[in-house]
């Protein structure tokens, strides 16, 4: 099976492509920036702006595939509150990739959605049936709900089967962005303050290898798990204050931890119910937060 991965230069995309190649899969990547981490992935990555349907279509002849994994997205929630046009771009790129699949006879589509789709509802653990439009917290949330809806529409109208994965705070190698884990590591190395937005904010952090193992299970078992939605997370919550404390401890940093108000549009508490993914996919996350954050710090110190 040949797999086409969008966002192949990103955190999840790089690790997924690396693991696909290790397993002997044929693959191709699409991104608008080169892959700076893995030369083998970069060699198979076509640089194209997924918002440009004409240029995307021009690549059809060299991007033949049996399945698309659509990871590419603008993913910083608060940045999309400040710049909502980036949420529009998320919707447009998902539409363009579904059209690419339709025009090229690709009948399998994996869509990377997010825990943000649930909004703030106050439940203890989130099952896959709890997404409601009236809980939509932000333009980013709206873009992910729209992507899920488009995936279902293309199944009904054009027979393109889908699997939807709702990821939760994936962290680890190949990430030197301004997401919270690498940001705190970078700041703590300089002994700069670590700001937590919301003293009780608690999220479900997922180590990169666990997230990628779930995607690979989705690829491998696609025909038996298709046209459904699955949470991919660790299944336990970690407060952002605890994250900051662990980063400080691991780096022996003197950074001060400061607490500010929660920011508009952000989910303040999320822990995933992953029982459905465990049953259907055989998904089994292996990396607790204490181990994953140690690995993330070690990787960052060696590579950034």
Tab-separated table of C-alpha atoms in Angstrom:
chain	number	residue	atom	x	y	z
A	1	UNK	CA	0.000	0.000	0.000
A	2	UNK	CA	1.270	3.478	-0.883
A	3	UNK	CA	0.488	6.192	1.650
A	4	UNK	CA	0.383	9.925	0.903
A	5	UNK	CA	1.060	12.025	4.026
A	6	UNK	CA	0.275	15.745	4.173
A	7	UNK	CA	2.213	17.715	6.745
A	8	UNK	CA	5.129	15.334	6.228
A	9	UNK	CA	7.622	17.907	7.536
A	10	UNK	CA	5.772	18.407	10.819
A	11	UNK	CA	6.164	16.656	14.160
A	12	UNK	CA	3.682	13.826	13.648
A	13	UNK	CA	4.276	13.683	9.907
A	14	UNK	CA	8.030	13.216	10.193
A	15	UNK	CA	7.747	10.413	12.730
A	16	UNK	CA	4.910	8.732	10.832
A	17	UNK	CA	6.851	8.786	7.552
A	18	UNK	CA	9.935	7.473	9.325
A	19	UNK	CA	7.953	4.546	10.767
A	20	UNK	CA	6.200	3.824	7.461
A	21	UNK	CA	9.558	3.590	5.707
A	22	UNK	CA	10.896	1.313	8.446
A	23	UNK	CA	7.927	-0.989	7.814
A	24	UNK	CA	8.557	-1.089	4.080
A	25	UNK	CA	5.570	0.995	2.991
A	26	UNK	CA	5.702	3.041	-0.161
A	27	UNK	CA	4.986	6.656	0.718
A	28	UNK	CA	5.035	10.231	-0.488
A	29	UNK	CA	4.849	13.458	1.467
A	30	UNK	CA	3.297	16.859	0.888
A	31	UNK	CA	4.253	19.998	2.785
A	32	UNK	CA	4.892	23.650	2.106
A	33	UNK	CA	8.269	23.572	3.863
A	34	UNK	CA	11.163	21.107	3.525
A	35	UNK	CA	11.696	18.401	6.146
A	36	UNK	CA	14.682	19.499	8.228
A	37	UNK	CA	14.815	16.387	10.405
A	38	UNK	CA	14.985	13.327	8.160
A	39	UNK	CA	16.712	13.357	4.735
A	40	UNK	CA	14.928	10.140	3.713
A	41	UNK	CA	11.549	11.807	4.318
A	42	UNK	CA	12.602	15.037	2.605
A	43	UNK	CA	13.617	13.053	-0.489
A	44	UNK	CA	10.020	11.805	-0.769
A	45	UNK	CA	8.340	15.126	0.073
A	46	UNK	CA	6.875	17.409	-2.601
A	47	UNK	CA	6.813	21.083	-1.642
A	48	UNK	CA	3.418	22.565	-2.470
A	49	UNK	CA	0.944	24.945	-0.860
A	50	UNK	CA	-2.136	22.808	-0.213
A	51	UNK	CA	-4.327	25.892	-0.434
A	52	UNK	CA	-3.524	26.061	-4.152
A	53	UNK	CA	-5.712	23.420	-5.817
A	54	UNK	CA	-4.226	24.076	-9.266
A	55	UNK	CA	-0.650	23.431	-8.163
A	56	UNK	CA	-1.769	20.437	-6.118
A	57	UNK	CA	-3.533	18.954	-9.138
A	58	UNK	CA	-0.377	19.426	-11.196
A	59	UNK	CA	1.393	16.957	-8.885
A	60	UNK	CA	-1.184	14.187	-9.436
A	61	UNK	CA	0.981	12.036	-11.693
A	62	UNK	CA	3.719	11.583	-9.085
A	63	UNK	CA	1.424	11.347	-6.062
A	64	UNK	CA	-0.478	8.161	-6.850
A	65	UNK	CA	-1.549	6.552	-3.585
A	66	UNK	CA	-3.921	4.062	-2.011
A	67	UNK	CA	-4.542	6.096	1.147
A	68	UNK	CA	-4.137	9.700	2.294
A	69	UNK	CA	-3.215	10.700	5.844
A	70	UNK	CA	-4.122	14.380	6.109
A	71	UNK	CA	-2.125	15.879	8.987
A	72	UNK	CA	-1.346	19.343	7.598
A	73	UNK	CA	-2.982	22.166	9.559
A	74	UNK	CA	-2.435	25.409	11.402
A	75	UNK	CA	-2.574	24.109	14.953
A	76	UNK	CA	-1.950	26.852	17.521
A	77	UNK	CA	-5.397	27.500	19.007
A	78	UNK	CA	-4.859	31.007	20.351
A	79	UNK	CA	-3.005	32.093	17.210
A	80	UNK	CA	-6.113	31.162	15.234
A	81	UNK	CA	-8.237	33.225	17.609
A	82	UNK	CA	-6.013	36.175	16.747
A	83	UNK	CA	-5.765	35.208	13.039
A	84	UNK	CA	-8.993	33.412	12.082
A	85	UNK	CA	-8.036	33.330	8.412
A	86	UNK	CA	-5.693	30.474	9.376
A	87	UNK	CA	-8.757	28.422	10.353
A	88	UNK	CA	-10.172	29.126	6.906
A	89	UNK	CA	-6.931	27.738	5.475
A	90	UNK	CA	-7.403	24.528	7.486
A	91	UNK	CA	-10.842	24.038	5.964
A	92	UNK	CA	-9.608	24.862	2.472
A	93	UNK	CA	-6.684	22.428	2.606
A	94	UNK	CA	-8.941	19.632	3.848
A	95	UNK	CA	-11.389	20.348	1.034
A	96	UNK	CA	-8.568	20.400	-1.511
A	97	UNK	CA	-7.185	17.069	-0.294
A	98	UNK	CA	-10.614	15.431	-0.404
A	99	UNK	CA	-11.054	16.779	-3.931
A	100	UNK	CA	-7.607	15.450	-4.796
A	101	UNK	CA	-8.709	12.039	-3.522
A	102	UNK	CA	-11.955	12.191	-5.522
A	103	UNK	CA	-10.253	13.263	-8.746
A	104	UNK	CA	-7.549	10.600	-8.440
A	105	UNK	CA	-9.682	7.664	-7.354
A	106	UNK	CA	-8.195	7.424	-3.831
A	107	UNK	CA	-10.836	5.793	-1.638
A	108	UNK	CA	-9.168	5.836	1.798
A	109	UNK	CA	-8.736	9.064	3.795
A	110	UNK	CA	-7.458	9.509	7.352
A	111	UNK	CA	-8.224	12.922	8.847
A	112	UNK	CA	-6.299	14.357	11.792
A	113	UNK	CA	-8.807	16.053	14.053
A	114	UNK	CA	-8.299	17.287	17.599
A	115	UNK	CA	-9.472	17.147	21.183
A	116	UNK	CA	-10.425	20.790	20.657
A	117	UNK	CA	-13.480	19.522	18.758
A	118	UNK	CA	-15.131	18.755	22.105
A	119	UNK	CA	-14.928	22.243	23.566
A	120	UNK	CA	-15.389	22.793	27.303
A	121	UNK	CA	-18.192	20.565	28.571
A	122	UNK	CA	-16.935	19.586	32.025
A	123	UNK	CA	-17.173	15.808	31.667
A	124	UNK	CA	-14.614	13.568	33.404
A	125	UNK	CA	-13.536	11.728	30.245
A	126	UNK	CA	-14.476	12.489	26.663
A	127	UNK	CA	-16.012	9.772	24.501
A	128	UNK	CA	-16.203	10.187	20.731
A	129	UNK	CA	-19.942	10.979	20.700
A	130	UNK	CA	-19.642	14.249	22.669
A	131	UNK	CA	-18.811	16.722	19.884
A	132	UNK	CA	-21.460	19.448	19.618
A	133	UNK	CA	-21.371	22.523	17.387
A	134	UNK	CA	-22.733	24.667	20.229
A	135	UNK	CA	-19.610	23.808	22.260
A	136	UNK	CA	-17.327	25.216	19.562
A	137	UNK	CA	-14.715	27.290	21.428
A	138	UNK	CA	-12.595	28.776	18.657
A	139	UNK	CA	-11.947	29.126	14.921
A	140	UNK	CA	-9.497	26.210	15.229
A	141	UNK	CA	-12.236	24.050	16.754
A	142	UNK	CA	-14.563	25.044	13.932
A	143	UNK	CA	-11.957	24.102	11.326
A	144	UNK	CA	-11.588	20.615	12.791
A	145	UNK	CA	-15.336	20.026	13.084
A	146	UNK	CA	-15.651	21.208	9.471
A	147	UNK	CA	-12.951	18.757	8.411
A	148	UNK	CA	-14.783	15.901	10.094
A	149	UNK	CA	-18.029	16.948	8.407
A	150	UNK	CA	-16.366	17.193	4.983
A	151	UNK	CA	-14.856	13.728	5.440
A	152	UNK	CA	-18.296	12.290	6.129
A	153	UNK	CA	-19.846	14.212	3.226
A	154	UNK	CA	-17.275	12.811	0.805
A	155	UNK	CA	-18.031	9.310	2.056
A	156	UNK	CA	-21.734	9.727	1.429
A	157	UNK	CA	-21.450	11.508	-1.904
A	158	UNK	CA	-18.322	9.999	-3.463
A	159	UNK	CA	-17.606	6.758	-1.641
A	160	UNK	CA	-14.349	7.910	-0.054
A	161	UNK	CA	-14.069	6.007	3.218
A	162	UNK	CA	-12.496	7.769	6.180
A	163	UNK	CA	-11.018	7.294	9.612
A	164	UNK	CA	-10.999	10.312	11.930
A	165	UNK	CA	-8.436	10.534	14.733
A	166	UNK	CA	-8.829	13.129	17.478
A	167	UNK	CA	-5.321	13.782	18.775
A	168	UNK	CA	-4.474	15.340	22.122
A	169	UNK	CA	-1.332	17.391	22.762
A	170	UNK	CA	1.145	15.223	20.905
A	171	UNK	CA	4.705	15.950	22.049
A	172	UNK	CA	8.214	14.570	21.718
A	173	UNK	CA	10.869	14.427	19.006
A	174	UNK	CA	10.859	16.584	15.863
A	175	UNK	CA	9.170	19.477	17.661
A	176	UNK	CA	11.011	22.742	18.245
A	177	UNK	CA	7.899	24.868	17.718
A	178	UNK	CA	6.237	27.252	20.162
A	179	UNK	CA	3.800	24.627	21.414
A	180	UNK	CA	3.768	24.392	25.173
A	181	UNK	CA	6.233	21.512	25.708
A	182	UNK	CA	9.111	22.769	23.512
A	183	UNK	CA	8.331	26.346	24.551
A	184	UNK	CA	8.702	25.526	28.246
A	185	UNK	CA	11.900	23.563	27.567
A	186	UNK	CA	13.372	26.457	25.622
A	187	UNK	CA	12.438	29.012	28.299
A	188	UNK	CA	13.589	26.843	31.202
A	189	UNK	CA	17.014	26.371	29.605
A	190	UNK	CA	17.425	30.156	29.815
A	191	UNK	CA	15.870	30.331	33.314
A	192	UNK	CA	13.116	32.546	31.905
A	193	UNK	CA	9.618	32.576	33.447
A	194	UNK	CA	7.154	29.838	32.478
A	195	UNK	CA	3.636	31.245	32.131
A	196	UNK	CA	0.658	28.948	32.646
A	197	UNK	CA	-2.621	30.274	31.250
A	198	UNK	CA	-5.208	28.981	33.737
A	199	UNK	CA	-4.097	27.542	37.083
A	200	UNK	CA	-6.336	24.463	36.787
A	201	UNK	CA	-5.756	23.738	33.100
A	202	UNK	CA	-5.375	19.978	32.653
A	203	UNK	CA	-4.749	18.179	29.362
A	204	UNK	CA	-4.060	14.678	28.056
A	205	UNK	CA	-0.490	14.660	26.723
A	206	UNK	CA	0.310	11.977	24.130
A	207	UNK	CA	3.872	10.930	23.379
A	208	UNK	CA	4.676	11.022	19.667
A	209	UNK	CA	5.363	7.289	19.292
A	210	UNK	CA	2.010	6.413	20.849
A	211	UNK	CA	0.152	8.751	18.481
A	212	UNK	CA	2.000	7.358	15.466
A	213	UNK	CA	1.331	3.770	16.538
A	214	UNK	CA	-2.383	4.590	16.494
A	215	UNK	CA	-2.187	6.030	12.975
A	216	UNK	CA	-0.327	2.971	11.729
A	217	UNK	CA	-2.970	0.729	13.259
A	218	UNK	CA	-5.563	2.810	11.430
A	219	UNK	CA	-3.722	2.333	8.147
A	220	UNK	CA	-3.217	-1.389	8.691
A	221	UNK	CA	-6.785	-2.048	9.820
A	222	UNK	CA	-8.446	0.628	7.723
A	223	UNK	CA	-11.092	-1.558	6.100
A	224	UNK	CA	-12.298	-2.954	9.431
A	225	UNK	CA	-12.342	0.364	11.342
A	226	UNK	CA	-13.360	2.781	8.566
A	227	UNK	CA	-16.017	5.484	8.718
A	228	UNK	CA	-15.629	6.034	12.433
A	229	UNK	CA	-13.867	8.343	14.882
A	230	UNK	CA	-11.277	7.470	17.527
A	231	UNK	CA	-9.549	9.355	20.335
A	232	UNK	CA	-5.780	8.919	20.268
A	233	UNK	CA	-4.347	10.049	23.603
A	234	UNK	CA	-2.759	8.568	26.721
A	235	UNK	CA	-5.982	8.595	28.743
A	236	UNK	CA	-4.727	10.526	31.779
A	237	UNK	CA	-4.619	14.219	32.607
A	238	UNK	CA	-1.607	16.380	33.436
A	239	UNK	CA	-1.908	19.954	34.645
A	240	UNK	CA	0.114	22.590	32.856
A	241	UNK	CA	1.506	23.623	36.232
A	242	UNK	CA	2.844	20.074	36.696
A	243	UNK	CA	4.292	20.153	33.172
A	244	UNK	CA	6.147	23.343	34.059
A	245	UNK	CA	7.403	21.848	37.327
A	246	UNK	CA	8.692	18.719	35.556
A	247	UNK	CA	10.506	20.700	32.894
A	248	UNK	CA	12.118	22.849	35.606
A	249	UNK	CA	13.180	19.757	37.547
A	250	UNK	CA	14.629	17.940	34.550
A	251	UNK	CA	16.617	20.969	33.443
A	252	UNK	CA	17.574	22.054	36.980
A	253	UNK	CA	16.185	25.429	36.012
A	254	UNK	CA	15.548	28.430	38.237
A	255	UNK	CA	12.639	29.610	36.091
A	256	UNK	CA	9.717	31.157	37.946
A	257	UNK	CA	6.312	29.638	37.209
A	258	UNK	CA	3.685	32.329	36.799
A	259	UNK	CA	-0.049	31.796	36.366
A	260	UNK	CA	-2.202	33.978	34.148
A	261	UNK	CA	-5.831	33.932	33.125
A	262	UNK	CA	-7.130	31.304	30.716
A	263	UNK	CA	-6.996	32.467	27.105
A	264	UNK	CA	-9.997	32.885	24.848
A	265	UNK	CA	-10.831	29.829	22.760
A	266	UNK	CA	-8.748	27.253	24.636
A	267	UNK	CA	-10.092	24.079	26.222
A	268	UNK	CA	-9.247	24.111	29.935
A	269	UNK	CA	-9.734	20.454	30.832
A	270	UNK	CA	-9.538	17.365	28.641
A	271	UNK	CA	-8.931	13.705	29.382
A	272	UNK	CA	-9.732	11.218	26.622
A	273	UNK	CA	-11.648	7.984	26.903
A	274	UNK	CA	-9.509	5.762	24.673
A	275	UNK	CA	-11.439	2.522	25.181
A	276	UNK	CA	-12.902	2.608	21.665
A	277	UNK	CA	-9.463	2.910	20.042
A	278	UNK	CA	-8.128	0.143	22.273
A	279	UNK	CA	-10.936	-2.216	21.264
A	280	UNK	CA	-11.132	-1.457	17.541
A	281	UNK	CA	-7.515	-0.648	16.706
A	282	UNK	CA	-5.603	-2.518	19.361
A	283	UNK	CA	-4.271	0.902	20.373
A	284	UNK	CA	-2.113	0.662	23.483
A	285	UNK	CA	-0.169	3.784	24.511
A	286	UNK	CA	3.059	2.861	26.257
A	287	UNK	CA	4.533	6.151	27.436
A	288	UNK	CA	3.328	7.817	30.655
A	289	UNK	CA	3.893	11.539	30.955
A	290	UNK	CA	6.803	11.176	33.393
A	291	UNK	CA	8.738	9.096	30.853
A	292	UNK	CA	7.639	11.041	27.787
A	293	UNK	CA	8.604	14.444	29.126
A	294	UNK	CA	12.048	13.106	30.068
A	295	UNK	CA	12.496	11.793	26.508
A	296	UNK	CA	11.263	15.098	25.059
A	297	UNK	CA	13.764	17.106	27.115
A	298	UNK	CA	16.611	14.749	26.184
A	299	UNK	CA	15.735	14.981	22.490
A	300	UNK	CA	15.480	18.767	22.615
A	301	UNK	CA	18.857	19.137	24.339
A	302	UNK	CA	20.515	17.018	21.645
A	303	UNK	CA	18.802	18.551	18.637
A	304	UNK	CA	18.038	22.213	19.275
